[in-house]
mmCIF file of C-alpha atoms (C1' of nucleotides) in Angstrom:
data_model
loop_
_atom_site.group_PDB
_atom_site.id
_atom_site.type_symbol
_atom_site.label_atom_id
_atom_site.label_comp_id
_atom_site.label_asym_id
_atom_site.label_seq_id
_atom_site.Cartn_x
_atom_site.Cartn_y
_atom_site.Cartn_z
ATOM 1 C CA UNK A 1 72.291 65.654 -16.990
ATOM 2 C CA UNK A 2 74.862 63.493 -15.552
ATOM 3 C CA UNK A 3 73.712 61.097 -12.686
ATOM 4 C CA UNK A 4 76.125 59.990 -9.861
ATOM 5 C CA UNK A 5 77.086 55.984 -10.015
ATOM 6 C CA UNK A 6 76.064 54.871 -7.152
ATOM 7 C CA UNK A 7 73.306 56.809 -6.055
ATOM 8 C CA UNK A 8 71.509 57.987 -9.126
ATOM 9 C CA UNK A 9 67.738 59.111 -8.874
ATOM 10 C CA UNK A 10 66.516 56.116 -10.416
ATOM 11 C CA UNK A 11 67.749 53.726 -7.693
ATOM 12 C CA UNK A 12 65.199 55.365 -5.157
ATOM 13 C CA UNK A 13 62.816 55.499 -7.738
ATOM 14 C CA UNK A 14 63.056 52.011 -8.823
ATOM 15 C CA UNK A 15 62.788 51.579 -4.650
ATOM 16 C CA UNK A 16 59.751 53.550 -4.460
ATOM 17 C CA UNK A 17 58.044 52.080 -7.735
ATOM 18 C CA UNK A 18 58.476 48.601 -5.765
ATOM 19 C CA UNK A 19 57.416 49.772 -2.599
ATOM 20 C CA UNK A 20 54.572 50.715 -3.938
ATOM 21 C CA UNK A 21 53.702 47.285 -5.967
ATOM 22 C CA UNK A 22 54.150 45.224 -2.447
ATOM 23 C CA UNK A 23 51.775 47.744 -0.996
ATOM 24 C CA UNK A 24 48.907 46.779 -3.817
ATOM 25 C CA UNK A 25 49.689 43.135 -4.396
ATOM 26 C CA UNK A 26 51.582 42.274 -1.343
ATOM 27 C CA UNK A 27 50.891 39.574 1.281
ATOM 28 C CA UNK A 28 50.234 36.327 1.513
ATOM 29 C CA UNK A 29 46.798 36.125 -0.745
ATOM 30 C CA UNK A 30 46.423 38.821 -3.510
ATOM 31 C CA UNK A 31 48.530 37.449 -6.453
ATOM 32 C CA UNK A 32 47.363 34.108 -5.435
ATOM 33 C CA UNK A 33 43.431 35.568 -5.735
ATOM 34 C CA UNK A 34 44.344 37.089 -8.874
ATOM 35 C CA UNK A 35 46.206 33.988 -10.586
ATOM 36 C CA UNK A 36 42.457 32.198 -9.714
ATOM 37 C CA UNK A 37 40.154 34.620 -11.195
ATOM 38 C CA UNK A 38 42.650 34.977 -14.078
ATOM 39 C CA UNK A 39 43.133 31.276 -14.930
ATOM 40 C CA UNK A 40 39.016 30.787 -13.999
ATOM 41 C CA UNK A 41 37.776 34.168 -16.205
ATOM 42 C CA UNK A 42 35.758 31.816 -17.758
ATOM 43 C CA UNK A 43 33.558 30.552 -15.052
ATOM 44 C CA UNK A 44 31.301 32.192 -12.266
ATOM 45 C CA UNK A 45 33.288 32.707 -9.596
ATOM 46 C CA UNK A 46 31.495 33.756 -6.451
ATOM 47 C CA UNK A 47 32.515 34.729 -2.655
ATOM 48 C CA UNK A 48 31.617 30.603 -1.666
ATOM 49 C CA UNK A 49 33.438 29.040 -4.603
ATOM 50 C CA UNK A 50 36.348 30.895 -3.912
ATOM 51 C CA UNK A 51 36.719 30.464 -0.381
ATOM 52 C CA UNK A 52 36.646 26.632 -1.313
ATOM 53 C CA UNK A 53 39.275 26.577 -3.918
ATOM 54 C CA UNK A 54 41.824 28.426 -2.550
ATOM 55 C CA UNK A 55 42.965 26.597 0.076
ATOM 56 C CA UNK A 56 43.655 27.851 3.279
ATOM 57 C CA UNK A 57 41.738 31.169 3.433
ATOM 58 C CA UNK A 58 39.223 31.950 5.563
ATOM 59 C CA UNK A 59 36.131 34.437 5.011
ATOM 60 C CA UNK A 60 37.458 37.434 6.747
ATOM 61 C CA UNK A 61 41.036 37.437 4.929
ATOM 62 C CA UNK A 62 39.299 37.135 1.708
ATOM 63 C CA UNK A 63 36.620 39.755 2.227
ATOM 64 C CA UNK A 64 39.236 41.804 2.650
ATOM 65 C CA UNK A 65 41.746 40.929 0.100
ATOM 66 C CA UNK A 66 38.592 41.014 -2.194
ATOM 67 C CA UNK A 67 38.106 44.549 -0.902
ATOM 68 C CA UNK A 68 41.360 45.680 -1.324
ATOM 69 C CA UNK A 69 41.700 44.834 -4.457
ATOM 70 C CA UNK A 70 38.366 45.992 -5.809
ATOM 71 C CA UNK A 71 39.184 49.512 -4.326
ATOM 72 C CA UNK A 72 42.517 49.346 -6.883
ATOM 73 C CA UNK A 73 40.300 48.379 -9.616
ATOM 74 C CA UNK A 74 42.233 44.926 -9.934
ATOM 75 C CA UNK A 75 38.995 43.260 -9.338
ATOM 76 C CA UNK A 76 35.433 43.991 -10.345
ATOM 77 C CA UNK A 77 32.577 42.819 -7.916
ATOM 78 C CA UNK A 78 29.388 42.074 -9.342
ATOM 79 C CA UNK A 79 25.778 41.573 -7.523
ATOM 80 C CA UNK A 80 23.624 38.760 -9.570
ATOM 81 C CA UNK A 81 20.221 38.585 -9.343
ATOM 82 C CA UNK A 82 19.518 35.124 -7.702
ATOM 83 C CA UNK A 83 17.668 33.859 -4.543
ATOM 84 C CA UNK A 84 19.818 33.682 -2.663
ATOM 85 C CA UNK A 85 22.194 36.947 -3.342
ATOM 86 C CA UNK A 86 25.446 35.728 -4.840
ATOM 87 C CA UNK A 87 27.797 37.756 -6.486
ATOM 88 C CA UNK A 88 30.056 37.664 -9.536
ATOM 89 C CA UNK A 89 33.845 38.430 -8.957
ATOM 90 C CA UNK A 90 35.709 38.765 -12.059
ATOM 91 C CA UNK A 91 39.308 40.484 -13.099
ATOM 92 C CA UNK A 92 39.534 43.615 -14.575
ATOM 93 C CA UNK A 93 41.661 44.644 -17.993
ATOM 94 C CA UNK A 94 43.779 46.948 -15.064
ATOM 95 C CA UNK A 95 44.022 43.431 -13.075
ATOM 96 C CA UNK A 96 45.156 41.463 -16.096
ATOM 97 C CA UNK A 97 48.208 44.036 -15.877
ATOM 98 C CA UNK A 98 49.217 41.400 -13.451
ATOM 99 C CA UNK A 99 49.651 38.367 -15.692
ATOM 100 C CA UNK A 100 53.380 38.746 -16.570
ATOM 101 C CA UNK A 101 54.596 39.158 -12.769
ATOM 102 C CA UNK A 102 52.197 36.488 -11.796
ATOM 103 C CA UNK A 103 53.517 33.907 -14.523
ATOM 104 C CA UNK A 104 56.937 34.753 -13.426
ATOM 105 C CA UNK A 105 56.424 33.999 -9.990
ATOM 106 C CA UNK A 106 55.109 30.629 -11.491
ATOM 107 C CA UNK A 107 58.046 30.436 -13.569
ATOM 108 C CA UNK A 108 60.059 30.999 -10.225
ATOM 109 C CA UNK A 109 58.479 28.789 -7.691
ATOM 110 C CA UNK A 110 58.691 25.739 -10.394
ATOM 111 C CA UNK A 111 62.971 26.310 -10.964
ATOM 112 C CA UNK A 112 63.264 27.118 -7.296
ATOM 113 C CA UNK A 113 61.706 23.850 -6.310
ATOM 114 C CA UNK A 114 63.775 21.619 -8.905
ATOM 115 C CA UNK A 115 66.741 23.433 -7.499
ATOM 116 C CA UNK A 116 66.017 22.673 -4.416
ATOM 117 C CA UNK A 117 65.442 18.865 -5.631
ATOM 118 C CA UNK A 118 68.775 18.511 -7.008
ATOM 119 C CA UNK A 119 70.918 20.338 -4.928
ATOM 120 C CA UNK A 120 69.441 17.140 -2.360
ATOM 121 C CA UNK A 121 67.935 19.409 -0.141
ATOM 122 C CA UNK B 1 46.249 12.085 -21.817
ATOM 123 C CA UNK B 2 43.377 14.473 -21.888
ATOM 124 C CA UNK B 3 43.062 17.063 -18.767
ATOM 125 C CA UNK B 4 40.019 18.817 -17.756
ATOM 126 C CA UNK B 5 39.516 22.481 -19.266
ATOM 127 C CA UNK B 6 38.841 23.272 -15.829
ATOM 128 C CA UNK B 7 40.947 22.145 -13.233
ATOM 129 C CA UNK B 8 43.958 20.799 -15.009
ATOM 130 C CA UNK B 9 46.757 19.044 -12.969
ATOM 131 C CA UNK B 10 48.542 22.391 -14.327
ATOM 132 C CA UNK B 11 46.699 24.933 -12.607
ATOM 133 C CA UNK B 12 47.430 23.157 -9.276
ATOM 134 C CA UNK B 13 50.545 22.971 -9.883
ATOM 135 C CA UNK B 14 51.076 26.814 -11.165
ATOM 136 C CA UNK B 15 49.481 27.758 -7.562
ATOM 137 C CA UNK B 16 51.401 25.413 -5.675
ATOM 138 C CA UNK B 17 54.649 27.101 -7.429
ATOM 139 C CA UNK B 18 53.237 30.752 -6.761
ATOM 140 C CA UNK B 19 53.176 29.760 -2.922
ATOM 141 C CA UNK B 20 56.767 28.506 -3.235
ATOM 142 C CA UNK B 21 57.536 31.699 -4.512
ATOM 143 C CA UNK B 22 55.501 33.893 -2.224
ATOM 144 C CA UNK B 23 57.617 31.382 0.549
ATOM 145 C CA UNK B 24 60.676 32.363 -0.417
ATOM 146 C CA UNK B 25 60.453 35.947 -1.308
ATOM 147 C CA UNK B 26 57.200 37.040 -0.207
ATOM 148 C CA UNK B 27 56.966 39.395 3.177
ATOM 149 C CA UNK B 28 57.616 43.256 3.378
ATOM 150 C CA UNK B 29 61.051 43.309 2.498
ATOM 151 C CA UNK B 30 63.508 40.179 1.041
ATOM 152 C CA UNK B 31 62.668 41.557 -2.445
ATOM 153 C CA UNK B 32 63.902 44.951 -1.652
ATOM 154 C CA UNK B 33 66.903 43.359 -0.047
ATOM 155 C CA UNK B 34 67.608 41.623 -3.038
ATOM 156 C CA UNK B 35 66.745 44.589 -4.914
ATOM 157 C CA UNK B 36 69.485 46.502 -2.765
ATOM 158 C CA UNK B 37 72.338 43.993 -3.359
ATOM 159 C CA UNK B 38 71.758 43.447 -7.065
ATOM 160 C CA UNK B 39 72.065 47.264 -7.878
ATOM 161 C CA UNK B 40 74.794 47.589 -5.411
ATOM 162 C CA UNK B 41 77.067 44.829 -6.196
ATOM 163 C CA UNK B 42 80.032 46.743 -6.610
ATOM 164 C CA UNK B 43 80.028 47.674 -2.975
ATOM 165 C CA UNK B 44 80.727 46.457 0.203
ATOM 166 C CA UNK B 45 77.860 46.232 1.732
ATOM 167 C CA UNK B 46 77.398 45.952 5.499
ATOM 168 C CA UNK B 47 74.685 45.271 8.029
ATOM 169 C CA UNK B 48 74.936 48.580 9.064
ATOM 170 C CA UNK B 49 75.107 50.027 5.704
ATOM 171 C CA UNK B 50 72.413 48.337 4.701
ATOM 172 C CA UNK B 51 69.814 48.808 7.581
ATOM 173 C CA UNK B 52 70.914 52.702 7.204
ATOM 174 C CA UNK B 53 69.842 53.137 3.711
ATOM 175 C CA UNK B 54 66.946 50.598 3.304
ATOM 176 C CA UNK B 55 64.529 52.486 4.855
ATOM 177 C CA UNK B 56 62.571 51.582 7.722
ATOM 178 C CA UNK B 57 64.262 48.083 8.656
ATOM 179 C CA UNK B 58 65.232 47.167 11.996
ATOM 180 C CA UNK B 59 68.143 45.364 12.821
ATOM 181 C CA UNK B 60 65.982 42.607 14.202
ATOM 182 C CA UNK B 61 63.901 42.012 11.328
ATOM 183 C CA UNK B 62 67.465 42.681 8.846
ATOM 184 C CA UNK B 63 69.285 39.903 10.783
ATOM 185 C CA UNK B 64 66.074 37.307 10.499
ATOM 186 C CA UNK B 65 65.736 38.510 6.619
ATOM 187 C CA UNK B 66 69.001 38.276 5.529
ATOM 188 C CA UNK B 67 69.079 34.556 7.418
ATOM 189 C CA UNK B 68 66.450 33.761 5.380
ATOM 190 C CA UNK B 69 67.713 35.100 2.258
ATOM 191 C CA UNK B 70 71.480 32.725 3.351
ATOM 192 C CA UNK B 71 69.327 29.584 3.913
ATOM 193 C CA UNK B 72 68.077 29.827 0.438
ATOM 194 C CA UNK B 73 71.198 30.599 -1.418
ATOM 195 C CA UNK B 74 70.225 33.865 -2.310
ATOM 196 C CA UNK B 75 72.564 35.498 -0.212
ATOM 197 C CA UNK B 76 75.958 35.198 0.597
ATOM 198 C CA UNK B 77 77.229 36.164 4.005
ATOM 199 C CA UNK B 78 80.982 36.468 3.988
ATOM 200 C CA UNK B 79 83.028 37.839 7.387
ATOM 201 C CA UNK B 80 86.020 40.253 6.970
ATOM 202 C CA UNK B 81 88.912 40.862 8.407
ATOM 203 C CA UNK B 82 88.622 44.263 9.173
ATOM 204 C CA UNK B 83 88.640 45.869 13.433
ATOM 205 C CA UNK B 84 86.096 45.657 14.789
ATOM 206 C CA UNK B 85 84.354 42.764 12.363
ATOM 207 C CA UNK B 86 82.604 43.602 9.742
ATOM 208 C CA UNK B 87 80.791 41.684 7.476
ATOM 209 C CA UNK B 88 79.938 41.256 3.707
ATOM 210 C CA UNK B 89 76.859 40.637 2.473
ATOM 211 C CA UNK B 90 76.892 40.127 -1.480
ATOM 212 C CA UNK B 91 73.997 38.428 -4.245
ATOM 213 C CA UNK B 92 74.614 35.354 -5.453
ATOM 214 C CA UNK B 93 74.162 33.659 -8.987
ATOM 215 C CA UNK B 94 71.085 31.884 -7.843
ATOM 216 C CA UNK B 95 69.937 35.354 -6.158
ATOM 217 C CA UNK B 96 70.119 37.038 -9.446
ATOM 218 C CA UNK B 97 67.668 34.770 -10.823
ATOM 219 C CA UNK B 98 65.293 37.554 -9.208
ATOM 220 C CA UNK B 99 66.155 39.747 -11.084
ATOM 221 C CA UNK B 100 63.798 39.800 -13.582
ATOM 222 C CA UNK B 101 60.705 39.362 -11.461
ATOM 223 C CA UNK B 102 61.968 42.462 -9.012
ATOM 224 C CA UNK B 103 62.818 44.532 -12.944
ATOM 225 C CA UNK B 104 58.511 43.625 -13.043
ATOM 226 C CA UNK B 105 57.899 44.564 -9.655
ATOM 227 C CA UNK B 106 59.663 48.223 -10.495
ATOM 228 C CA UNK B 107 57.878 48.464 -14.078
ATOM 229 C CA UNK B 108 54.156 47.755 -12.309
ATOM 230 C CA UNK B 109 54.650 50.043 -9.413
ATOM 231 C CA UNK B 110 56.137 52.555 -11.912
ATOM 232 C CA UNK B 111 53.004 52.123 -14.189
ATOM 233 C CA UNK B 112 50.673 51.726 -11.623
ATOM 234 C CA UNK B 113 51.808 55.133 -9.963
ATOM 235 C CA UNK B 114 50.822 56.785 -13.398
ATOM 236 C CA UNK B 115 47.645 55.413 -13.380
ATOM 237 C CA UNK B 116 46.381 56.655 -9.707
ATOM 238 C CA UNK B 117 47.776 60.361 -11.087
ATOM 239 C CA UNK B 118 46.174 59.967 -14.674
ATOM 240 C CA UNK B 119 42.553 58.811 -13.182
ATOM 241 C CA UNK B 120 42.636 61.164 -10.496
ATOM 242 C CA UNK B 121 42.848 59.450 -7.486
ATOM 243 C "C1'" DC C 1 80.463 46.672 14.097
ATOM 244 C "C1'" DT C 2 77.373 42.655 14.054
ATOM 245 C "C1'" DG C 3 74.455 40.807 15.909
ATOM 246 C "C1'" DT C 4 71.423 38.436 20.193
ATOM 247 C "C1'" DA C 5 68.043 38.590 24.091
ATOM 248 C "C1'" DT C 6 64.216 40.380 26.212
ATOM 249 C "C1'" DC C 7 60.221 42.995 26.927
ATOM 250 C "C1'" DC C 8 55.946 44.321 25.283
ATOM 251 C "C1'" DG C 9 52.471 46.744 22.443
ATOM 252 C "C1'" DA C 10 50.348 46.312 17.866
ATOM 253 C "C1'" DT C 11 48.696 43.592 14.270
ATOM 254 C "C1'" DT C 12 47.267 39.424 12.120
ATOM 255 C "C1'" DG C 13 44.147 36.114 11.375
ATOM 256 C "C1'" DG C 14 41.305 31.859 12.697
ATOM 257 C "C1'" DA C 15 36.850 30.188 14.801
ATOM 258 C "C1'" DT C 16 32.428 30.934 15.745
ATOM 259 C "C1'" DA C 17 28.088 32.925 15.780
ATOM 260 C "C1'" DC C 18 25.192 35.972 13.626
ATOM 261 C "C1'" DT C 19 22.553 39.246 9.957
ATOM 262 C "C1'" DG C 20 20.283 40.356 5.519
ATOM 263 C "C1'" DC D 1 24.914 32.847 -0.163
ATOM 264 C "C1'" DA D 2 27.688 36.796 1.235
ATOM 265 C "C1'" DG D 3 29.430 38.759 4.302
ATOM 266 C "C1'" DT D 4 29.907 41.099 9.531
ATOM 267 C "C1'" DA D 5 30.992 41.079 14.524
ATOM 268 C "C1'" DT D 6 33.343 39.404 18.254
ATOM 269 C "C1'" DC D 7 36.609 36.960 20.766
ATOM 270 C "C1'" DC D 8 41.058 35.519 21.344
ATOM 271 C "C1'" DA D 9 45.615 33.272 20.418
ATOM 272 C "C1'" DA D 10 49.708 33.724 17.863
ATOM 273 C "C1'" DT D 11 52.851 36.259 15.565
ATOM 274 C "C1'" DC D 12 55.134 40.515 14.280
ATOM 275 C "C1'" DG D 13 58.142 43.783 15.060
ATOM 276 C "C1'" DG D 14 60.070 48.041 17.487
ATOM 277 C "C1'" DA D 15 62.986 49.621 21.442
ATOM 278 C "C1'" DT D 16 66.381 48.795 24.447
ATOM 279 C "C1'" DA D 17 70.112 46.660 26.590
ATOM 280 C "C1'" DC D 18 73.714 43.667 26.074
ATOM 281 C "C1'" DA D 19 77.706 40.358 24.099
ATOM 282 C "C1'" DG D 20 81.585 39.052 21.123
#
DNA sequence: CTGTATCCGATTGGATACTG
DNA sequence: CAGTATCCAATCGGATACAG
């Protein structure tokens, strides 16, 4: 089946599909709380440490970004058994999914900013 | 020189990119505007075309957008000689660069669709 | 047509204090 | 420590009217 030029199916799909990726890792703080617990898989990462390392957010934004995310299955939240409570966050496989749109944002926000060096802005 | 495994100098850096990025493109719709005058660049696009068929968008928050979008160079705005005025908004080169990072945005939001349908959400 | 200006309700998000 | 609850200021963003 033939599709028109300019207005083929796939256009408002391809609108949709992205629609729907800004709804799940849109705003100001999800990729960022990703790219952290993906770079950091390797250490404990709990609630305090986080709050402290990325810069800028406060408890209630990342309680719920940290929410959010866990309900997607992006992030997996895990209670340890210490005195006090802390808990465990740590990315998923599903959240990992994430790695090549995060490391082109990277890839991005590094040419954009020697662009914006040497066009002497 | 040696870095840290833990905090390297890169991993800064690689966040302080990701919130360039998120600067410049982040928000609920500059992507999809982008998206929208990459896969319609053999059109003339107008405000009014544009605010009709990307869905949702007032004129308001299309003229502060697409002001945005100019500043940057990712846009170009270009006035035509038409009565009454109308005017021409096209992608440029540097706006392209996007490209591939919205192509991810589709693909994720495209897989990540199948995966709320295949786990039975 | 392409915006701008204004009004105004809704939402965001920080600060602080508090609970388990 | 890991959040929750509350207050409140700032911003967002739609609707409408208007200007060039």
């Amino acid at each position: 089946m033939k599709t028109l030029k300019n207005d083929p199916p796939e256009c408002s799909l391809n609108l949709l599909a992205m629609r729907d990726t800004l709804e799940v890792l849109g705003g100001k703080w999800k990729l960022l709380i990703l790219h952290y617990l993906i770079t950091r898989d390797d250490q404990i990462n709990t609630f305090k440490k986080m709050q402290r390392e990325i810069t800028g957010i406060s408890a209630k934004m990342l309680t719920k970004e940290l929410k959010d995310l866990e309900e997607n299955h992006l992030v997996h939240r895990e209670q340890q058994n210490t005195k006090p409570i802390t808990v465990r966050y740590t990315i998923t496989e599903y959240g990992r999914s994430a790695g090549d749109l995060i490391q082109q944002l990277v890839d991005w926000g590094k040419t954009h900013r020697i662009k914006l060096l040497t066009s002497g802005q």
